[in-house]
GROMACS .gro file of N, CA, C and O in nm:
model
  480
    1MET      N    1  -3.906  12.405  20.097
    1MET     CA    2  -3.936  12.540  20.057
    1MET      C    3  -3.821  12.593  19.972
    1MET      O    4  -3.708  12.547  19.985
    2GLN      N    5  -3.850  12.689  19.888
    2GLN     CA    6  -3.749  12.744  19.799
    2GLN      C    7  -3.666  12.851  19.871
    2GLN      O    8  -3.698  12.895  19.981
    3ALA      N    9  -3.557  12.894  19.807
    3ALA     CA   10  -3.459  12.984  19.868
    3ALA      C   11  -3.521  13.115  19.916
    3ALA      O   12  -3.489  13.163  20.025
    4LYS      N   13  -3.608  13.174  19.836
    4LYS     CA   14  -3.666  13.303  19.873
    4LYS      C   15  -3.742  13.292  20.005
    4LYS      O   16  -3.724  13.374  20.096
    5GLU      N   17  -3.826  13.192  20.015
    5GLU     CA   18  -3.905  13.172  20.137
    5GLU      C   19  -3.815  13.137  20.257
    5GLU      O   20  -3.835  13.187  20.367
    6ALA      N   21  -3.714  13.054  20.233
    6ALA     CA   22  -3.621  13.017  20.340
    6ALA      C   23  -3.547  13.139  20.391
    6ALA      O   24  -3.534  13.160  20.512
    7ALA      N   25  -3.500  13.222  20.300
    7ALA     CA   26  -3.427  13.344  20.338
    7ALA      C   27  -3.516  13.437  20.419
    7ALA      O   28  -3.473  13.491  20.521
    8GLU      N   29  -3.638  13.455  20.375
    8GLU     CA   30  -3.732  13.541  20.447
    8GLU      C   31  -3.758  13.487  20.588
    8GLU      O   32  -3.761  13.563  20.685
    9LYS      N   33  -3.777  13.357  20.596
    9LYS     CA   34  -3.805  13.295  20.725
    9LYS      C   35  -3.686  13.312  20.821
    9LYS      O   36  -3.705  13.331  20.942
   10LEU      N   37  -3.563  13.309  20.768
   10LEU     CA   38  -3.443  13.321  20.849
   10LEU      C   39  -3.401  13.466  20.873
   10LEU      O   40  -3.315  13.494  20.956
   11GLY      N   41  -3.460  13.558  20.796
   11GLY     CA   42  -3.423  13.698  20.809
   11GLY      C   43  -3.287  13.731  20.748
   11GLY      O   44  -3.217  13.821  20.796
   12ILE      N   45  -3.249  13.656  20.646
   12ILE     CA   46  -3.122  13.680  20.576
   12ILE      C   47  -3.150  13.682  20.426
   12ILE      O   48  -3.262  13.656  20.383
   13SER      N   49  -3.049  13.711  20.348
   13SER     CA   50  -3.068  13.715  20.203
   13SER      C   51  -3.045  13.577  20.142
   13SER      O   52  -2.981  13.490  20.201
   14GLN      N   53  -3.097  13.561  20.021
   14GLN     CA   54  -3.072  13.437  19.947
   14GLN      C   55  -2.922  13.422  19.920
   14GLN      O   56  -2.869  13.311  19.919
   15ARG      N   57  -2.858  13.535  19.900
   15ARG     CA   58  -2.713  13.535  19.877
   15ARG      C   59  -2.639  13.474  19.996
   15ARG      O   60  -2.543  13.399  19.979
   16MET      N   61  -2.683  13.506  20.118
   16MET     CA   62  -2.621  13.449  20.237
   16MET      C   63  -2.640  13.298  20.242
   16MET      O   64  -2.548  13.224  20.278
   17LEU      N   65  -2.758  13.253  20.205
   17LEU     CA   66  -2.782  13.108  20.202
   17LEU      C   67  -2.686  13.041  20.104
   17LEU      O   68  -2.629  12.936  20.134
   18ARG      N   69  -2.667  13.101  19.987
   18ARG     CA   70  -2.574  13.045  19.888
   18ARG      C   71  -2.432  13.050  19.943
   18ARG      O   72  -2.352  12.958  19.920
   19HIS      N   73  -2.399  13.156  20.016
   19HIS     CA   74  -2.267  13.168  20.076
   19HIS      C   75  -2.242  13.054  20.175
   19HIS      O   76  -2.135  12.993  20.175
   20TYR      N   77  -2.340  13.024  20.258
   20TYR     CA   78  -2.328  12.913  20.353
   20TYR      C   79  -2.302  12.782  20.277
   20TYR      O   80  -2.220  12.701  20.318
   21GLU      N   81  -2.373  12.765  20.168
   21GLU     CA   82  -2.358  12.644  20.087
   21GLU      C   83  -2.219  12.640  20.022
   21GLU      O   84  -2.150  12.539  20.028
   22ASN      N   85  -2.177  12.752  19.963
   22ASN     CA   86  -2.046  12.757  19.898
   22ASN      C   87  -1.932  12.739  19.996
   22ASN      O   88  -1.825  12.690  19.960
   23ALA      N   89  -1.954  12.780  20.120
   23ALA     CA   90  -1.852  12.766  20.224
   23ALA      C   91  -1.845  12.623  20.278
   23ALA      O   92  -1.760  12.593  20.362
   24GLY      N   93  -1.935  12.537  20.233
   24GLY     CA   94  -1.936  12.399  20.278
   24GLY      C   95  -2.004  12.377  20.412
   24GLY      O   96  -1.986  12.274  20.475
   25LEU      N   97  -2.085  12.474  20.454
   25LEU     CA   98  -2.154  12.463  20.583
   25LEU      C   99  -2.295  12.408  20.571
   25LEU      O  100  -2.352  12.362  20.669
   26LEU      N  101  -2.350  12.415  20.453
   26LEU     CA  102  -2.490  12.377  20.430
   26LEU      C  103  -2.498  12.302  20.299
   26LEU      O  104  -2.444  12.347  20.197
   27SER      N  105  -2.560  12.187  20.302
   27SER     CA  106  -2.579  12.108  20.180
   27SER      C  107  -2.729  12.097  20.156
   27SER      O  108  -2.802  12.037  20.235
   28VAL      N  109  -2.773  12.158  20.048
   28VAL     CA  110  -2.916  12.169  20.021
   28VAL      C  111  -2.954  12.083  19.901
   28VAL      O  112  -2.882  12.081  19.801
   29GLY      N  113  -3.067  12.016  19.913
   29GLY     CA  114  -3.116  11.935  19.802
   29GLY      C  115  -3.171  12.022  19.690
   29GLY      O  116  -3.192  12.142  19.706
   30ARG      N  117  -3.191  11.961  19.577
   30ARG     CA  118  -3.244  12.030  19.459
   30ARG      C  119  -3.370  11.960  19.411
   30ARG      O  120  -3.385  11.839  19.424
   31THR      N  121  -3.459  12.039  19.355
   31THR     CA  122  -3.579  11.983  19.293
   31THR      C  123  -3.540  11.933  19.155
   31THR      O  124  -3.429  11.958  19.106
   32VAL      N  125  -3.632  11.865  19.087
   32VAL     CA  126  -3.602  11.812  18.954
   32VAL      C  127  -3.569  11.923  18.854
   32VAL      O  128  -3.492  11.900  18.760
   33ASN      N  129  -3.621  12.042  18.875
   33ASN     CA  130  -3.590  12.152  18.784
   33ASN      C  131  -3.465  12.231  18.828
   33ASN      O  132  -3.433  12.333  18.770
   34GLY      N  133  -3.394  12.183  18.932
   34GLY     CA  134  -3.267  12.243  18.972
   34GLY      C  135  -3.273  12.348  19.081
   34GLY      O  136  -3.170  12.399  19.123
   35TYR      N  137  -3.394  12.383  19.125
   35TYR     CA  138  -3.406  12.482  19.232
   35TYR      C  139  -3.364  12.422  19.366
   35TYR      O  140  -3.390  12.306  19.393
   36ARG      N  141  -3.303  12.506  19.448
   36ARG     CA  142  -3.269  12.461  19.583
   36ARG      C  143  -3.399  12.438  19.660
   36ARG      O  144  -3.493  12.516  19.651
   37HIS      N  145  -3.398  12.332  19.741
   37HIS     CA  146  -3.514  12.301  19.824
   37HIS      C  147  -3.466  12.285  19.968
   37HIS      O  148  -3.384  12.198  19.999
   38TYR      N  149  -3.516  12.371  20.057
   38TYR     CA  150  -3.475  12.373  20.196
   38TYR      C  151  -3.575  12.297  20.282
   38TYR      O  152  -3.694  12.325  20.280
   39THR      N  153  -3.523  12.203  20.359
   39THR     CA  154  -3.606  12.129  20.454
   39THR      C  155  -3.603  12.203  20.588
   39THR      O  156  -3.525  12.296  20.608
   40GLU      N  157  -3.685  12.159  20.681
   40GLU     CA  158  -3.683  12.218  20.816
   40GLU      C  159  -3.547  12.196  20.881
   40GLU      O  160  -3.497  12.283  20.953
   41THR      N  161  -3.484  12.082  20.855
   41THR     CA  162  -3.350  12.055  20.908
   41THR      C  163  -3.250  12.154  20.851
   41THR      O  164  -3.165  12.207  20.924
   42ASP      N  165  -3.260  12.182  20.720
   42ASP     CA  166  -3.172  12.282  20.657
   42ASP      C  167  -3.190  12.419  20.721
   42ASP      O  168  -3.093  12.491  20.745
   43LEU      N  169  -3.315  12.454  20.749
   43LEU     CA  170  -3.344  12.584  20.810
   43LEU      C  171  -3.285  12.594  20.951
   43LEU      O  172  -3.230  12.698  20.988
   44ARG      N  173  -3.297  12.488  21.028
   44ARG     CA  174  -3.240  12.490  21.164
   44ARG      C  175  -3.088  12.504  21.157
   44ARG      O  176  -3.029  12.582  21.231
   45ARG      N  177  -3.025  12.434  21.064
   45ARG     CA  178  -2.879  12.442  21.046
   45ARG      C  179  -2.840  12.583  21.001
   45ARG      O  180  -2.746  12.642  21.055
   46ALA      N  181  -2.911  12.636  20.903
   46ALA     CA  182  -2.882  12.771  20.853
   46ALA      C  183  -2.900  12.874  20.965
   46ALA      O  184  -2.823  12.970  20.974
   47ALA      N  185  -2.999  12.855  21.050
   47ALA     CA  186  -3.021  12.947  21.163
   47ALA      C  187  -2.904  12.941  21.260
   47ALA      O  188  -2.860  13.045  21.311
   48ARG      N  189  -2.851  12.823  21.284
   48ARG     CA  190  -2.735  12.810  21.373
   48ARG      C  191  -2.614  12.880  21.311
   48ARG      O  192  -2.540  12.950  21.380
   49ILE      N  193  -2.595  12.860  21.181
   49ILE     CA  194  -2.484  12.926  21.110
   49ILE      C  195  -2.499  13.077  21.123
   49ILE      O  196  -2.404  13.147  21.158
   50ARG      N  197  -2.618  13.126  21.093
   50ARG     CA  198  -2.646  13.270  21.103
   50ARG      C  199  -2.614  13.322  21.242
   50ARG      O  200  -2.550  13.426  21.259
   51ASP      N  201  -2.656  13.249  21.345
   51ASP     CA  202  -2.636  13.293  21.482
   51ASP      C  203  -2.489  13.292  21.521
   51ASP      O  204  -2.442  13.384  21.589
   52PHE      N  205  -2.414  13.190  21.479
   52PHE     CA  206  -2.271  13.186  21.508
   52PHE      C  207  -2.198  13.299  21.436
   52PHE      O  208  -2.108  13.361  21.494
   53ILE      N  209  -2.236  13.328  21.314
   53ILE     CA  210  -2.173  13.439  21.240
   53ILE      C  211  -2.205  13.571  21.310
   53ILE      O  212  -2.119  13.658  21.322
   54ALA      N  213  -2.326  13.584  21.359
   54ALA     CA  214  -2.367  13.707  21.426
   54ALA      C  215  -2.285  13.734  21.553
   54ALA      O  216  -2.267  13.850  21.591
   55ILE      N  217  -2.236  13.630  21.617
   55ILE     CA  218  -2.156  13.651  21.739
   55ILE      C  219  -2.007  13.654  21.710
   55ILE      O  220  -1.926  13.660  21.803
   56GLY      N  221  -1.971  13.651  21.580
   56GLY     CA  222  -1.831  13.674  21.545
   56GLY      C  223  -1.754  13.560  21.485
   56GLY      O  224  -1.635  13.573  21.458
   57PHE      N  225  -1.817  13.446  21.465
   57PHE     CA  226  -1.746  13.334  21.404
   57PHE      C  227  -1.739  13.353  21.252
   57PHE      O  228  -1.834  13.402  21.191
   58SER      N  229  -1.628  13.313  21.194
   58SER     CA  230  -1.613  13.316  21.048
   58SER      C  231  -1.660  13.182  20.992
   58SER      O  232  -1.673  13.083  21.066
   59THR      N  233  -1.682  13.178  20.863
   59THR     CA  234  -1.721  13.050  20.801
   59THR      C  235  -1.608  12.949  20.815
   59THR      O  236  -1.633  12.830  20.833
   60ARG      N  237  -1.484  12.995  20.813
   60ARG     CA  238  -1.369  12.904  20.831
   60ARG      C  239  -1.375  12.841  20.971
   60ARG      O  240  -1.357  12.720  20.987
   61GLU      N  241  -1.403  12.923  21.071
   61GLU     CA  242  -1.414  12.871  21.207
   61GLU      C  243  -1.531  12.775  21.219
   61GLU      O  244  -1.522  12.673  21.289
   62LEU      N  245  -1.639  12.805  21.151
   62LEU     CA  246  -1.758  12.719  21.159
   62LEU      C  247  -1.736  12.584  21.093
   62LEU      O  248  -1.794  12.484  21.136
   63ARG      N  249  -1.654  12.579  20.989
   63ARG     CA  250  -1.625  12.449  20.927
   63ARG      C  251  -1.562  12.354  21.028
   63ARG      O  252  -1.585  12.234  21.023
   64ALA      N  253  -1.484  12.409  21.120
   64ALA     CA  254  -1.423  12.326  21.224
   64ALA      C  255  -1.523  12.287  21.332
   64ALA      O  256  -1.492  12.203  21.417
   65MET      N  257  -1.641  12.348  21.330
   65MET     CA  258  -1.744  12.323  21.431
   65MET      C  259  -1.868  12.256  21.370
   65MET      O  260  -1.977  12.270  21.422
   66LYS      N  261  -1.851  12.183  21.262
   66LYS     CA  262  -1.967  12.127  21.192
   66LYS      C  263  -2.060  12.048  21.284
   66LYS      O  264  -2.181  12.052  21.267
   67ALA      N  265  -2.004  11.980  21.381
   67ALA     CA  266  -2.087  11.901  21.472
   67ALA      C  267  -2.183  11.989  21.551
   67ALA      O  268  -2.290  11.945  21.592
   68CYS      N  269  -2.147  12.115  21.571
   68CYS     CA  270  -2.233  12.207  21.647
   68CYS      C  271  -2.345  12.264  21.561
   68CYS      O  272  -2.432  12.332  21.614
   69LEU      N  273  -2.341  12.239  21.432
   69LEU     CA  274  -2.441  12.296  21.342
   69LEU      C  275  -2.556  12.201  21.313
   69LEU      O  276  -2.665  12.244  21.278
   70ALA      N  277  -2.533  12.072  21.328
   70ALA     CA  278  -2.634  11.971  21.297
   70ALA      C  279  -2.737  11.964  21.410
   70ALA      O  280  -2.712  12.009  21.522
   71ASP      N  281  -2.850  11.906  21.380
   71ASP     CA  282  -2.953  11.888  21.483
   71ASP      C  283  -2.898  11.810  21.602
   71ASP      O  284  -2.932  11.838  21.716
   72GLU      N  285  -2.812  11.713  21.573
   72GLU     CA  286  -2.753  11.635  21.681
   72GLU      C  287  -2.664  11.723  21.768
   72GLU      O  288  -2.638  11.693  21.882
   73GLY      N  289  -2.616  11.836  21.711
   73GLY     CA  290  -2.529  11.927  21.784
   73GLY      C  291  -2.603  12.044  21.845
   73GLY      O  292  -2.542  12.142  21.884
   74ALA      N  293  -2.735  12.035  21.850
   74ALA     CA  294  -2.814  12.146  21.903
   74ALA      C  295  -2.785  12.167  22.052
   74ALA      O  296  -2.799  12.276  22.103
   75GLY      N  297  -2.742  12.060  22.117
   75GLY     CA  298  -2.701  12.072  22.255
   75GLY      C  299  -2.550  12.077  22.260
   75GLY      O  300  -2.487  12.135  22.173
   76PRO      N  301  -2.492  12.013  22.360
   76PRO     CA  302  -2.346  12.010  22.367
   76PRO      C  303  -2.288  11.938  22.246
   76PRO      O  304  -2.341  11.839  22.199
   77CYS      N  305  -2.178  11.993  22.194
   77CYS     CA  306  -2.112  11.929  22.081
   77CYS      C  307  -1.963  11.931  22.104
   77CYS      O  308  -1.912  12.015  22.178
   78GLU      N  309  -1.895  11.838  22.043
   78GLU     CA  310  -1.751  11.824  22.063
   78GLU      C  311  -1.678  11.954  22.028
   78GLU      O  312  -1.693  12.007  21.919
   79GLY      N  313  -1.605  12.005  22.122
   79GLY     CA  314  -1.527  12.126  22.101
   79GLY      C  315  -1.605  12.255  22.110
   79GLY      O  316  -1.548  12.363  22.103
   80GLY      N  317  -1.736  12.247  22.126
   80GLY     CA  318  -1.819  12.367  22.127
   80GLY      C  319  -1.786  12.462  22.241
   80GLY      O  320  -1.770  12.582  22.221
   81ILE      N  321  -1.774  12.408  22.360
   81ILE     CA  322  -1.744  12.492  22.476
   81ILE      C  323  -1.606  12.555  22.461
   81ILE      O  324  -1.589  12.675  22.485
   82GLU      N  325  -1.511  12.476  22.415
   82GLU     CA  326  -1.374  12.528  22.397
   82GLU      C  327  -1.372  12.640  22.293
   82GLU      O  328  -1.312  12.745  22.315
   83ARG      N  329  -1.439  12.621  22.182
   83ARG     CA  330  -1.438  12.723  22.075
   83ARG      C  331  -1.513  12.849  22.117
   83ARG      O  332  -1.472  12.960  22.085
   84LEU      N  333  -1.624  12.833  22.189
   84LEU     CA  334  -1.696  12.950  22.239
   84LEU      C  335  -1.613  13.025  22.343
   84LEU      O  336  -1.611  13.148  22.344
   85THR      N  337  -1.541  12.952  22.426
   85THR     CA  338  -1.454  13.014  22.525
   85THR      C  339  -1.341  13.091  22.456
   85THR      O  340  -1.308  13.203  22.496
   86GLU      N  341  -1.283  13.031  22.352
   86GLU     CA  342  -1.179  13.100  22.275
   86GLU      C  343  -1.234  13.227  22.211
   86GLU      O  344  -1.167  13.331  22.211
   87LYS      N  345  -1.354  13.220  22.157
   87LYS     CA  346  -1.415  13.338  22.094
   87LYS      C  347  -1.439  13.446  22.199
   87LYS      O  348  -1.413  13.564  22.174
   88LEU      N  349  -1.485  13.407  22.316
   88LEU     CA  350  -1.508  13.504  22.422
   88LEU      C  351  -1.377  13.570  22.465
   88LEU      O  352  -1.372  13.693  22.483
   89THR      N  353  -1.270  13.494  22.474
   89THR     CA  354  -1.138  13.549  22.507
   89THR      C  355  -1.095  13.649  22.400
   89THR      O  356  -1.044  13.757  22.431
   90HIS      N  357  -1.116  13.614  22.275
   90HIS     CA  358  -1.080  13.703  22.164
   90HIS      C  359  -1.161  13.833  22.171
   90HIS      O  360  -1.107  13.942  22.154
   91ILE      N  361  -1.289  13.822  22.197
   91ILE     CA  362  -1.375  13.941  22.209
   91ILE      C  363  -1.329  14.028  22.326
   91ILE      O  364  -1.322  14.150  22.315
   92ASP      N  365  -1.294  13.964  22.438
   92ASP     CA  366  -1.243  14.039  22.554
   92ASP      C  367  -1.115  14.114  22.519
   92ASP      O  368  -1.095  14.229  22.561
   93GLN      N  369  -1.026  14.051  22.441
   93GLN     CA  370  -0.902  14.116  22.400
   93GLN      C  371  -0.932  14.235  22.308
   93GLN      O  372  -0.871  14.341  22.322
   94LEU      N  373  -1.026  14.217  22.216
   94LEU     CA  374  -1.065  14.327  22.128
   94LEU      C  375  -1.124  14.442  22.209
   94LEU      O  376  -1.094  14.560  22.183
   95GLN      N  377  -1.208  14.409  22.307
   95GLN     CA  378  -1.269  14.511  22.391
   95GLN      C  379  -1.163  14.588  22.470
   95GLN      O  380  -1.169  14.710  22.480
   96ALA      N  381  -1.066  14.518  22.523
   96ALA     CA  382  -0.958  14.583  22.598
   96ALA      C  383  -0.879  14.677  22.507
   96ALA      O  384  -0.845  14.790  22.546
   97ASP      N  385  -0.853  14.633  22.385
   97ASP     CA  386  -0.781  14.717  22.288
   97ASP      C  387  -0.863  14.841  22.254
   97ASP      O  388  -0.809  14.952  22.249
   98LEU      N  389  -0.992  14.824  22.233
   98LEU     CA  390  -1.079  14.939  22.204
   98LEU      C  391  -1.084  15.035  22.323
   98LEU      O  392  -1.084  15.158  22.303
   99ASP      N  393  -1.087  14.982  22.444
   99ASP     CA  394  -1.087  15.067  22.562
   99ASP      C  395  -0.960  15.151  22.569
   99ASP      O  396  -0.964  15.270  22.602
  100LEU      N  397  -0.845  15.090  22.539
  100LEU     CA  398  -0.718  15.164  22.539
  100LEU      C  399  -0.721  15.274  22.434
  100LEU      O  400  -0.680  15.388  22.460
  101ARG      N  401  -0.770  15.242  22.315
  101ARG     CA  402  -0.779  15.342  22.209
  101ARG      C  403  -0.873  15.455  22.247
  101ARG      O  404  -0.845  15.571  22.221
  102ARG      N  405  -0.985  15.418  22.305
  102ARG     CA  406  -1.084  15.519  22.346
  102ARG      C  407  -1.024  15.613  22.449
  102ARG      O  408  -1.039  15.735  22.442
  103ASN      N  409  -0.954  15.557  22.547
  103ASN     CA  410  -0.891  15.640  22.650
  103ASN      C  411  -0.785  15.731  22.590
  103ASN      O  412  -0.772  15.847  22.631
  104ALA      N  413  -0.710  15.682  22.492
  104ALA     CA  414  -0.609  15.765  22.426
  104ALA      C  415  -0.674  15.881  22.352
  104ALA      O  416  -0.625  15.995  22.357
  105VAL      N  417  -0.785  15.854  22.285
  105VAL     CA  418  -0.857  15.961  22.215
  105VAL      C  419  -0.912  16.062  22.315
  105VAL      O  420  -0.903  16.184  22.294
  106LEU      N  421  -0.969  16.015  22.425
  106LEU     CA  422  -1.021  16.106  22.528
  106LEU      C  423  -0.910  16.194  22.586
  106LEU      O  424  -0.930  16.314  22.608
  107GLN      N  425  -0.795  16.135  22.611
  107GLN     CA  426  -0.682  16.213  22.663
  107GLN      C  427  -0.638  16.319  22.562
  107GLN      O  428  -0.613  16.434  22.599
  108ARG      N  429  -0.630  16.281  22.436
  108ARG     CA  430  -0.591  16.376  22.331
  108ARG      C  431  -0.694  16.488  22.321
  108ARG      O  432  -0.659  16.605  22.309
  109LEU      N  433  -0.820  16.453  22.326
  109LEU     CA  434  -0.928  16.551  22.317
  109LEU      C  435  -0.923  16.647  22.435
  109LEU      O  436  -0.937  16.769  22.418
  110THR      N  437  -0.902  16.594  22.554
  110THR     CA  438  -0.891  16.678  22.673
  110THR      C  439  -0.774  16.776  22.660
  110THR      O  440  -0.787  16.895  22.691
  111ALA      N  441  -0.660  16.726  22.613
  111ALA     CA  442  -0.542  16.812  22.597
  111ALA      C  443  -0.568  16.922  22.492
  111ALA      O  444  -0.532  17.038  22.512
  112LEU      N  445  -0.632  16.886  22.383
  112LEU     CA  446  -0.662  16.987  22.278
  112LEU      C  447  -0.759  17.092  22.331
  112LEU      O  448  -0.740  17.212  22.305
  113ARG      N  449  -0.861  17.051  22.403
  113ARG     CA  450  -0.957  17.148  22.459
  113ARG      C  451  -0.887  17.239  22.560
  113ARG      O  452  -0.913  17.359  22.564
  114ARG      N  453  -0.801  17.182  22.643
  114ARG     CA  454  -0.727  17.262  22.742
  114ARG      C  455  -0.637  17.363  22.670
  114ARG      O  456  -0.636  17.481  22.706
  115ASP      N  457  -0.566  17.318  22.566
  115ASP     CA  458  -0.478  17.408  22.492
  115ASP      C  459  -0.557  17.518  22.423
  115ASP      O  460  -0.511  17.633  22.418
  116LEU      N  461  -0.674  17.487  22.372
  116LEU     CA  462  -0.758  17.589  22.307
  116LEU      C  463  -0.808  17.689  22.410
  116LEU      O  464  -0.816  17.809  22.383
  117ALA      N  465  -0.844  17.641  22.528
  117ALA     CA  466  -0.894  17.731  22.634
  117ALA      C  467  -0.783  17.824  22.681
  117ALA      O  468  -0.806  17.942  22.706
  118VAL      N  469  -0.662  17.774  22.691
  118VAL     CA  470  -0.548  17.856  22.733
  118VAL      C  471  -0.516  17.960  22.626
  118VAL      O  472  -0.484  18.075  22.657
  119ALA      N  473  -0.525  17.922  22.498
  119ALA     CA  474  -0.492  18.012  22.387
  119ALA      C  475  -0.597  18.120  22.371
  119ALA      O  476  -0.570  18.225  22.311
  120SER      N  477  -0.715  18.100  22.422
  120SER     CA  478  -0.823  18.199  22.403
  120SER      C  479  -0.813  18.316  22.491
  120SER      O  480  -0.775  18.352  22.583
   0.00000   0.00000   0.00000
């Protein structure tokens, strides 16, 4: 199938498909007239790439996880559990940082409201 149909089927833009290819994550065949031609295998790989990006992986990180993107890597893949665990740890650290910031803003807001009430 051509890029437009593949993108629609995956729920992403054609530009994203080209980005996956330019990042070295997806290698797509071409028709005789030069158009990209996506196979079902390409679509499954692109869907995995899309899903990993959606949960926070960068294309750089995904290049190190190529085995997890292929059909053979649809199940357990070398380093997959370790990399997902690392990503989860990173997300937990980000969440903790956001919680600290949120609490600081709430404290500041409470103090400002209290000071306004006293001044009134």
